[in-house]
XYZ file of C-alpha atoms in Angstrom:
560
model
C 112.213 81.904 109.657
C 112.129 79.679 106.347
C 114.246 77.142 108.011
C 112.552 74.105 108.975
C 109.021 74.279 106.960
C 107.353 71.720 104.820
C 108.266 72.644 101.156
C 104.180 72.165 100.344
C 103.743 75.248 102.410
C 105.559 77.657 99.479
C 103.486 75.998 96.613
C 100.153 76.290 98.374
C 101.200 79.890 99.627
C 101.999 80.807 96.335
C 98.965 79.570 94.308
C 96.903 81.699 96.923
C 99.219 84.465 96.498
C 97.789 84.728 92.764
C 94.266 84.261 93.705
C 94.354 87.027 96.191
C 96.142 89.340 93.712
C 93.291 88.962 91.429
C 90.880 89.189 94.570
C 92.154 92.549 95.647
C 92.982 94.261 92.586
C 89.034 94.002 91.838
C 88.258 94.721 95.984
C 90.323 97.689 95.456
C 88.066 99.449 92.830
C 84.536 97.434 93.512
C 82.969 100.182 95.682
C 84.581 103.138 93.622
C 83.030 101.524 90.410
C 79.868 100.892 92.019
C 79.388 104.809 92.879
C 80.817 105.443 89.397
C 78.738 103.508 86.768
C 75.677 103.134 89.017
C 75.734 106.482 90.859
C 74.545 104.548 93.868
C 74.720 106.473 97.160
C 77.536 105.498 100.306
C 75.054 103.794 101.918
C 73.939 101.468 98.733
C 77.107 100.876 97.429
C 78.040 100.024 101.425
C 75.310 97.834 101.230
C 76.225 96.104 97.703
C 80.110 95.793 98.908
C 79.223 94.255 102.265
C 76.879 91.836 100.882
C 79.400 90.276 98.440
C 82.459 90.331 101.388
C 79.439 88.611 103.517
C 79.086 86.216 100.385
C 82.850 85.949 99.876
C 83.603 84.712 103.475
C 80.118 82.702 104.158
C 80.564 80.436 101.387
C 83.606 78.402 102.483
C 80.733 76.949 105.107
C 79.706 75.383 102.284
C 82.770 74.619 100.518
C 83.937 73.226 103.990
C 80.845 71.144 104.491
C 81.150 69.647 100.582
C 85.495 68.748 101.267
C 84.598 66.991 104.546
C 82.783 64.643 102.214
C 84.194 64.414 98.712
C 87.935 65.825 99.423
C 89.724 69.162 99.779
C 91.460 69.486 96.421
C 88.932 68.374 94.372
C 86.663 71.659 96.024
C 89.365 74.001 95.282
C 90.253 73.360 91.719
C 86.494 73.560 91.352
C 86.597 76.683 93.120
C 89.443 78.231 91.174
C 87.526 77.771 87.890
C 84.152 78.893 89.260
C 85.713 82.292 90.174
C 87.190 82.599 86.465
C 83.747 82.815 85.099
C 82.779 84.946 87.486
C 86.021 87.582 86.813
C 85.269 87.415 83.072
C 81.454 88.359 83.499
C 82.716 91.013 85.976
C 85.327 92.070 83.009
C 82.968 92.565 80.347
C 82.470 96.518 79.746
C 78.601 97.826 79.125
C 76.961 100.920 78.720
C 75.901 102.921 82.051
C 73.141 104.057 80.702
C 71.719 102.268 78.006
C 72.050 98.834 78.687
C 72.346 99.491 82.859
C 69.721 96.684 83.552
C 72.259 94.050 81.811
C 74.590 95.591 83.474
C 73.272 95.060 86.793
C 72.275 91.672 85.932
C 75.776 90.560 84.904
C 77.701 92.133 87.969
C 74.711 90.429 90.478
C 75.707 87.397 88.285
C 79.226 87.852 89.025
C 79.272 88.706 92.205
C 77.746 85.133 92.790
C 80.187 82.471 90.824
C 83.109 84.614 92.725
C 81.753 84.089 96.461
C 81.138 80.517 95.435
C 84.499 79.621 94.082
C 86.392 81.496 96.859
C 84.001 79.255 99.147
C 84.947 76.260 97.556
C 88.911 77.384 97.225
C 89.947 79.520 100.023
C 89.749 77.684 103.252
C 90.329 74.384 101.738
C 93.499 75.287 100.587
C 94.107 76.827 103.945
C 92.988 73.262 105.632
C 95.725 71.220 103.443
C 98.165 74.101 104.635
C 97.235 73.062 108.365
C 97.691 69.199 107.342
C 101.532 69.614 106.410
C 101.933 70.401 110.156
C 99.716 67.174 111.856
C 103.337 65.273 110.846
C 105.509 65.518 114.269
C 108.375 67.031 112.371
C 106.572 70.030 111.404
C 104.235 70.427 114.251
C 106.271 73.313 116.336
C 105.889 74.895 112.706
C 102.493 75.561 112.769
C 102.233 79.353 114.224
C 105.491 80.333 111.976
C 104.142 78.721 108.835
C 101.013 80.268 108.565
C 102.386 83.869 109.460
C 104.315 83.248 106.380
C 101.421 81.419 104.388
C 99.576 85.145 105.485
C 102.824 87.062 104.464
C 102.002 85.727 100.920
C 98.367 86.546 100.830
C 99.417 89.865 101.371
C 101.951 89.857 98.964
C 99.227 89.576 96.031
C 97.379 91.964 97.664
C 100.321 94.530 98.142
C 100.626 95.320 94.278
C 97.230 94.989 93.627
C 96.196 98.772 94.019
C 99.045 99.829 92.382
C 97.367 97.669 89.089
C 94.572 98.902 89.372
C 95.169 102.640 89.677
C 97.845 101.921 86.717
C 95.073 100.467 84.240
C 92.768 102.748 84.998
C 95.526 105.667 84.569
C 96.703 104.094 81.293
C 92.487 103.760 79.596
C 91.322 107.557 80.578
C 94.606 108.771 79.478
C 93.848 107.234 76.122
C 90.272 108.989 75.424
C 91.795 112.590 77.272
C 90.019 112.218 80.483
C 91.545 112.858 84.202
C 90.785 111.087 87.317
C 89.664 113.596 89.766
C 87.046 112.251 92.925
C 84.285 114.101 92.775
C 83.113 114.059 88.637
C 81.429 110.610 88.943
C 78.954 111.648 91.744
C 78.820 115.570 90.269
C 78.240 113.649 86.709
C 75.650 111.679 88.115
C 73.797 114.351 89.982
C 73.690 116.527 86.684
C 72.019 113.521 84.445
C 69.154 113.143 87.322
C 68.746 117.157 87.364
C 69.659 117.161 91.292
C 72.399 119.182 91.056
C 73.244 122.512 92.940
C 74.179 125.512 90.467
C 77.846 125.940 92.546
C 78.279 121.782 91.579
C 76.905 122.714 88.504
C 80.510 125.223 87.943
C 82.167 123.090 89.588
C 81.663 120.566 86.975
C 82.138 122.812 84.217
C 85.914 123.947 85.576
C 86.493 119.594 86.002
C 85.387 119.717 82.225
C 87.859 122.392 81.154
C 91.123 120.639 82.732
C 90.573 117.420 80.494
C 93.152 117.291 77.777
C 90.798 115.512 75.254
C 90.718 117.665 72.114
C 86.985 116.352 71.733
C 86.191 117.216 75.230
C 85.951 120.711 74.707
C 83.609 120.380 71.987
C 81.688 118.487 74.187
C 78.387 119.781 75.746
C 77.436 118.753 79.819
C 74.995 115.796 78.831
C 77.409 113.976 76.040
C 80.501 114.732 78.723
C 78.695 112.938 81.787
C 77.811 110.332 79.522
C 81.159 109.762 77.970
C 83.086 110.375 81.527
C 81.289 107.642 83.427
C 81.207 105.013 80.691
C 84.810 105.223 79.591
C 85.817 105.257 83.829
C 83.521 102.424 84.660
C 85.234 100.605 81.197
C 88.698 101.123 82.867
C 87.556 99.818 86.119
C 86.321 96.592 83.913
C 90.097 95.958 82.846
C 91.530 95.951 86.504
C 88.874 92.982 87.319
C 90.289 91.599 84.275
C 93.420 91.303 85.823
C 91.725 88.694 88.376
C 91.384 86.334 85.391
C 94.843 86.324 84.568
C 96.029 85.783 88.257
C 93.675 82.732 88.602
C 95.829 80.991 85.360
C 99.019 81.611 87.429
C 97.234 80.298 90.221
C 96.047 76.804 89.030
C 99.515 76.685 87.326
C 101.334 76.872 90.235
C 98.758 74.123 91.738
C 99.355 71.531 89.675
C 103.202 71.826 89.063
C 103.782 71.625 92.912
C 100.642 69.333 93.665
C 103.625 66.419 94.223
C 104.724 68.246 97.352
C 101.826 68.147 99.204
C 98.944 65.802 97.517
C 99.512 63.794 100.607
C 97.476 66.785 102.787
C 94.348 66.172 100.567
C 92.630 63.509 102.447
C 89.542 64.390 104.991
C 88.872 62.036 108.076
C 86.203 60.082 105.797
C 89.027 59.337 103.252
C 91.627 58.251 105.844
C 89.141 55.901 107.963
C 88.671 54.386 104.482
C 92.414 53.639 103.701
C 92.979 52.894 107.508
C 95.217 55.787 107.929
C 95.954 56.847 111.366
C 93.807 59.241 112.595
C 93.324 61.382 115.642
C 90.388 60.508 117.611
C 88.547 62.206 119.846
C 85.714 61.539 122.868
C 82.571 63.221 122.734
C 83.295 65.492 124.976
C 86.387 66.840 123.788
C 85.427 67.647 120.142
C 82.303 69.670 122.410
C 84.796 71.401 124.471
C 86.604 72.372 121.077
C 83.400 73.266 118.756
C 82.228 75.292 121.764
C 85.568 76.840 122.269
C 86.184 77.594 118.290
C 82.387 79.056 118.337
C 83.607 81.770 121.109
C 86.453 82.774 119.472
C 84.844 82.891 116.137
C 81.741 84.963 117.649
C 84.697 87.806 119.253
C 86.466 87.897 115.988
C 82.944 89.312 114.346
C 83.654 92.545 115.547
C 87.497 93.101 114.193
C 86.657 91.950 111.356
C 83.599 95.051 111.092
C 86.357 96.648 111.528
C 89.335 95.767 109.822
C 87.328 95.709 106.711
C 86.527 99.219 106.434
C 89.445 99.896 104.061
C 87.393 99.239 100.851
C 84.109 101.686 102.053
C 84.752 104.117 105.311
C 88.309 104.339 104.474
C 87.966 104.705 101.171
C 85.725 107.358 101.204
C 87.308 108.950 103.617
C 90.228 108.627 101.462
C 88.466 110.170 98.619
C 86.690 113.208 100.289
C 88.839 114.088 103.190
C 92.337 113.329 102.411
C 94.861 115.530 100.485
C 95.504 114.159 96.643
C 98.361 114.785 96.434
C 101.731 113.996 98.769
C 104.879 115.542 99.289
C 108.074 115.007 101.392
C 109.108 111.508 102.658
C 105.436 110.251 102.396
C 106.066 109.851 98.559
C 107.658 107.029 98.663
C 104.668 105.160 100.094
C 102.993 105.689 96.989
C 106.041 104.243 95.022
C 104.972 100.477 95.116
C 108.380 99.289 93.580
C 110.096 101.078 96.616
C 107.812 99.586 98.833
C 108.600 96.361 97.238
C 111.995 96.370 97.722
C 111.614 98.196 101.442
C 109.863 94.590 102.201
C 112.546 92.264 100.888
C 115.242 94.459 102.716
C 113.314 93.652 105.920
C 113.746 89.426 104.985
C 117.351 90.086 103.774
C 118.043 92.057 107.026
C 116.780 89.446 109.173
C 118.993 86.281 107.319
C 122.042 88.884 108.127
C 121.722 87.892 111.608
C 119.929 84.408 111.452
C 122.006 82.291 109.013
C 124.182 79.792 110.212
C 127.301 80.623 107.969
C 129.623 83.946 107.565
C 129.112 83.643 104.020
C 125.415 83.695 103.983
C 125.425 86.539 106.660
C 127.453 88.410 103.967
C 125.739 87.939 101.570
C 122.457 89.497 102.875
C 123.839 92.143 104.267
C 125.229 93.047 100.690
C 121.838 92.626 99.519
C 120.136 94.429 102.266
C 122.349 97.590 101.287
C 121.607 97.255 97.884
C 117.691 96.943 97.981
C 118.027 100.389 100.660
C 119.768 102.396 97.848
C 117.323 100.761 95.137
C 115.155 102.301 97.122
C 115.820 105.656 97.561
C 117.074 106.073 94.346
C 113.454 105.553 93.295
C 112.235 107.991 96.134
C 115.146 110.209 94.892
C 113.926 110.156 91.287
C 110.111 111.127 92.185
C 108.642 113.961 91.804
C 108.409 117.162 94.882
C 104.552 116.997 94.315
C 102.755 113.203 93.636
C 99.133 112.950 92.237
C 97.310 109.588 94.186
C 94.295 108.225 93.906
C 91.989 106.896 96.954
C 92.094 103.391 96.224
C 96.079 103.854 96.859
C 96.086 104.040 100.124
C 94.791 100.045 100.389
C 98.250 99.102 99.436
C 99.562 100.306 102.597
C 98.225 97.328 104.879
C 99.451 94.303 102.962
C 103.136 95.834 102.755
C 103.103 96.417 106.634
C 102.162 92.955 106.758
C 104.750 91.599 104.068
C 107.361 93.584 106.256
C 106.453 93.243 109.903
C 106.099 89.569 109.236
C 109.147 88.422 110.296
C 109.189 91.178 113.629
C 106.330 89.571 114.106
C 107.575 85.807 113.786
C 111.123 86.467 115.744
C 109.578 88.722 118.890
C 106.864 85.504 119.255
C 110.065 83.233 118.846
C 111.816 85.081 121.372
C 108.838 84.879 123.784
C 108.684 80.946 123.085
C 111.951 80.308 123.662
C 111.694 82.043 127.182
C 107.718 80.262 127.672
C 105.940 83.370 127.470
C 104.418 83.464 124.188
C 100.721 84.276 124.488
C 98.158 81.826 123.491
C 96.410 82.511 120.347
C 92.957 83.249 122.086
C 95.178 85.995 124.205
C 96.922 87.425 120.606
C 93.156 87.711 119.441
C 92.243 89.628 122.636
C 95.330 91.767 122.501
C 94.560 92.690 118.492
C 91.272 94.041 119.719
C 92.604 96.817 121.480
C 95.066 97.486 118.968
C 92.698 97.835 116.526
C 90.544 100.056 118.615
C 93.807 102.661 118.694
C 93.253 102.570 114.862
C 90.089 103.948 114.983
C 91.663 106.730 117.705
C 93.907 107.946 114.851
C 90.957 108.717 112.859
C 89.066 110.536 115.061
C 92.196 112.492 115.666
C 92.147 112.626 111.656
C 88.407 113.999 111.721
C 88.301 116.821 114.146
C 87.102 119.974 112.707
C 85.882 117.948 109.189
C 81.938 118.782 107.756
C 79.960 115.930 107.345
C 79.663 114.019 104.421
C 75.869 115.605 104.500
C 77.554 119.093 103.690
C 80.084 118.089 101.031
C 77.456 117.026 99.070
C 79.429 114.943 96.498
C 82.121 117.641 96.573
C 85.668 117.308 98.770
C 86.764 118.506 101.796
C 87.927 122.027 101.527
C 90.727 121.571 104.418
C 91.680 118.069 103.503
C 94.488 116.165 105.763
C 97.112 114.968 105.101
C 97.778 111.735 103.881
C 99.798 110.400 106.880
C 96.843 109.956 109.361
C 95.436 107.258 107.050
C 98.904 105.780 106.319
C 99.160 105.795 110.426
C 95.830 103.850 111.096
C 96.696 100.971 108.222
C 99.864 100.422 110.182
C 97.882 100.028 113.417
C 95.392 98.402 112.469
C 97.862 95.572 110.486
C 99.620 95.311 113.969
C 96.515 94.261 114.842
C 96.133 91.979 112.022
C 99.024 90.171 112.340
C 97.810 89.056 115.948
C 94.526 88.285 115.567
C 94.111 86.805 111.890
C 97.451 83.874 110.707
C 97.109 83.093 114.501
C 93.139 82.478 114.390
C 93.334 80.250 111.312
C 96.624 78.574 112.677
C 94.109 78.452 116.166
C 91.790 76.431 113.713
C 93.721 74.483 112.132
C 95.074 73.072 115.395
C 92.359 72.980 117.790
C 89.316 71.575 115.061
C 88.380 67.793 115.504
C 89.101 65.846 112.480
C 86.086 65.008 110.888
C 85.133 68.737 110.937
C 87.936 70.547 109.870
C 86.664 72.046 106.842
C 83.764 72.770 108.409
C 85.451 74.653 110.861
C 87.258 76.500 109.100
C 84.270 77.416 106.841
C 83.065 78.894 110.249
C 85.971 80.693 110.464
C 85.393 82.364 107.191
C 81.699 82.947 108.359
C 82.308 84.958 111.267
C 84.647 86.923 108.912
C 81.548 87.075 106.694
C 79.191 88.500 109.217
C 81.892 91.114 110.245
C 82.026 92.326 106.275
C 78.031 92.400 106.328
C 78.585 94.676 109.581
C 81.181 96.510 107.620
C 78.371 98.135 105.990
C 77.240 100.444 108.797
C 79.289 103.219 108.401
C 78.617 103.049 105.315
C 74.819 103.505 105.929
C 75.471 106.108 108.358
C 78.320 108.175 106.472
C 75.766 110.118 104.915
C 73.605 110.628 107.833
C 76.414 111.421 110.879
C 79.298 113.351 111.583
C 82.639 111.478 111.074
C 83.482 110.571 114.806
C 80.323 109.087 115.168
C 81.913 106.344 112.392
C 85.263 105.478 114.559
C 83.528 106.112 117.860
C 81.361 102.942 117.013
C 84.091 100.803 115.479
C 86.464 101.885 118.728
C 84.206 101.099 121.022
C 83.138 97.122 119.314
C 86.911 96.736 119.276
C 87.415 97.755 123.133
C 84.108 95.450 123.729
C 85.419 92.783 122.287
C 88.815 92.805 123.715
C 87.226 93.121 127.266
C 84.866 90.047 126.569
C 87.774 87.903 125.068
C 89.785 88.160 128.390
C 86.982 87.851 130.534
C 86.780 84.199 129.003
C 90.917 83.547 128.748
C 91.105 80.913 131.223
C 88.299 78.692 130.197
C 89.565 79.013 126.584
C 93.097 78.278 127.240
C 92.225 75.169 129.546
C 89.699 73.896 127.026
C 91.836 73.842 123.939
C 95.832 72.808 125.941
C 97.386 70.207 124.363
């Protein structure tokens, strides 16, 4: 699967592996921080998270627009350097309470440099990926090279929970204070005097199981107080770990820039050097804006979707799901098994793809060994294992780390033969794998209250933690078809002089789908919980329908 690819492709995959670690060790805690310091409701800290994803994924319009004109690298070292400023202002504790305008002021602040500097980085960096296969050597390449250039997005992402969860662990362990779900919103219902007297004992018994030797001398006031501040300061350090990421990232950048500085030149700066370029009539760059403007409008609705892991999931996470896991489940809390469950999958696959005995020997020695690695960590945990809900977001990047390569040899199998779908048909086909996602959790949700009736508190007949594990995997299945093969769809199919537009559009109708995110967010407070996956089910179906409806136009419009 490595065999064959341009060696630019691992240093720009691994300088946005960094970036995204960074990205989604802060995405991982952003809405459960924004409940915690600001006691904001679902449906306002829905509102605050889908704004900035909306931000986050609009933007590269812009930075698209800007590299068509003054050059793609120059946008994304810009871009990496904006979003450090924005992660440090983001890092930078304050007081809940008596400082909480500044506060608010700061993150808005934040918020702001990082959606510009991921506009300015992330699909320019994904347009000199596409460049490295316009050479004829590389151009079969181009599917197979981004599903790994994905692979490694994913990558950062996998661990980045698993930071998170350990930093804020390691601070509230330090000051005697427990992570359980419910004090932030029972904490914050007490200090604006709108709490019920059974949340009122319920606090009280949260209070008691705190280790802190000051706790207990404590009264409710100076404990809410303290609780919040000293969580939302632990949040602070796992966006701090986005600063540190972004120095590995621009590292990386400029060490390998040799390797593929030749991809960093637009249409504008090629006509100037007389570089040959692709041209296109009139009419076909139409036929291909139109046909990128379809596809792009479809993928709205997956993406609404898709990105409910950091709000619908979460919470769902949080108030419905079992903390704690036992039996073989464990060890998909165990990110180091996980990790080495991945590279088994890679070594597994060279056992029966390299060329030589030796090499086929080799990796199968090594697949052995990471499999007893493995359960020798899974072996050494314990019967009954505490999680936390922003855990269970770890779960989709390692299905797409390890189904990468199923993924890249069934599609290489179908090629071979002539029957690998188009990439308009792999979007249409993740629709309605996404849609069985959202089946899972309705499944998941029969016989739950309402968020209405918790009231802040947890489920009292909370499921297991399988169901959600279940609808990550399905919904990274569809993933894997619908998302390396849009932007590889991009890559191929925009004209020339618009590329980084075009991409930036790509990123927008992601944006618009995060904005849409927000909806069962605003109505998780106001609906039972099949209402929620009902709605997302049916967009998906919708979607999928409309998508083949159109299959023959698009596939005739953008052929070779």
């Amino acid at each position: 699967m490595f065999k064959g690819q341009p060696k630019g492709l691992y240093a720009l995959a691994l300088a946005n592996t960094g970036e995204r670690f960074g990205y989604y060790t802060m995405l991982a805690i952003f809405l459960l921080f924004l409940q915690a310091k600001f006691g904001f409701e679902a449906k306002v800290a829905g509102q605050f998270y889908a704004i900035f994803l909306a931000a986050v994924y609009f933007m590269p319009v812009l930075g698209g627009w800007l590299a068509d004109r003054i050059g793609f690298g120059k946008c994304v070292v810009t871009g990496i350097c904006v979003m450090f400023i924005g992660y440090v202002c983001l890092a930078i504790p304050t007081d809940a309470f008596a400082t909480r305008g500044l506060a608010l002021t700061l993150m808005i602040a934040a918020l702001l440099l990082i959606a510009v500097g991921t506009g300015l980085f992330k699909g320019n960096l994904q347009v000199m990926t596409g460049n490295l296969y316009d050479e004829s050597r590389y151009s079969s390449k181009r599917d197979s090279g981004f599903s790994l250039f994905y692979m490694a997005i994913n990558l950062g992402s996998m661990f980045a929970p698993t930071a998170a969860t350990a930093l804020t662990n390691s601070h509230l362990g330090k000051v005697g204070l427990v992570y359980k779900a419910d004090i932030p919103a029972l904490a914050h219902q007490f200090l604006n005097g709108t709490i019920t007297p059974e949340n009122t004992d319920r606090l009280q018994s949260l209070m008691a199981m705190m280790p802190g030797g000051d706790i207990a001398s404590m009264n409710m006031t100076d404990f809410c107080h303290f609780y919040i501040n000293h969580l939302s300061t632990a949040y602070n350090l796992g966006f701090a770990v986005a600063c540190v990421s972004l120095i590995l990232s621009i590292t990386i950048y400029f060490v390998f820039r040799p390797w593929f500085r030749h991809t960093d030149v637009n249409a504008k700066q090629a006509a100037a050097s007389n570089e040959k370029t692709v041209v296109l009539t009139p009419k076909q760059e139409k036929d291909r804006i139109v046909a990128l403007v379809f596809v792009f409008a479809v993928v709205i609705f997956f993406w609404m979707a898709f990105h409910q892991n950091g709000s619908s999931l979460t919470y769902f996470a949080r108030d419905y799901t079992q903390d704690t896991v036992t039996g073989w489940s464990r060890i998909g809390f165990n990110i180091w098994a996980l990790a080495l469950i991945a590279a088994s999958v890679y070594t597994l696959f060279g056992t029966f793809q390299s060329e030589t005995k030796k090499a086929r020997t080799i990796c199968g020695v090594v697949t052995a060994a990471l499999w007893c690695g493995a359960f020798a960590l899974y072996n050494n945990m314990l019967p009954v294992v505490n999680i936390l809900p922003q855990e269970f977001q770890q779960f989709n990047p390692f299905f797409v780390v390890a189904l990468t390569p199923v993924s890249m040899a069934l599609f290489g199998a179908l090629a071979k033969k002539g029957k690998e779908p188009s990439a308009p048909r792999k979007i249409g086909l993740g629709m309605f794998v996404a849609a069985i996602g959202y089946l899972i959790m309705l499944m998941a949700s029969n016989g739950q209250p309402a968020p209405s009736v918790l009231n802040g508190t947890v489920s009292p007949d909370p499921v297991v933690p399988t169901y959600l594990m279940s609808t990550y995997l399905v919904l990274t299945f569809a993933e894997l078809l619908l998302s390396p093969m849009g932007i590889s769809f991009v890559s191929k199919v925009a004209p020339p002089r618009f590329k980084g537009l075009m991409m930036g559009l790509w990123f927008a109708a992601t944006a618009i789908g995060n904005y849409l995110s927000s909806i069962p967010s605003m109505l998780w407070d106001n609906v039972p919980l099949w209402v929620n996956w009902t709605i997302l089910m049916a967009l998906c179906v919708i979607s999928g329908v409309v998508m083949f409806s159109m299959m023959k136009k698009l596939e005739a419009t953008t052929a070779e």
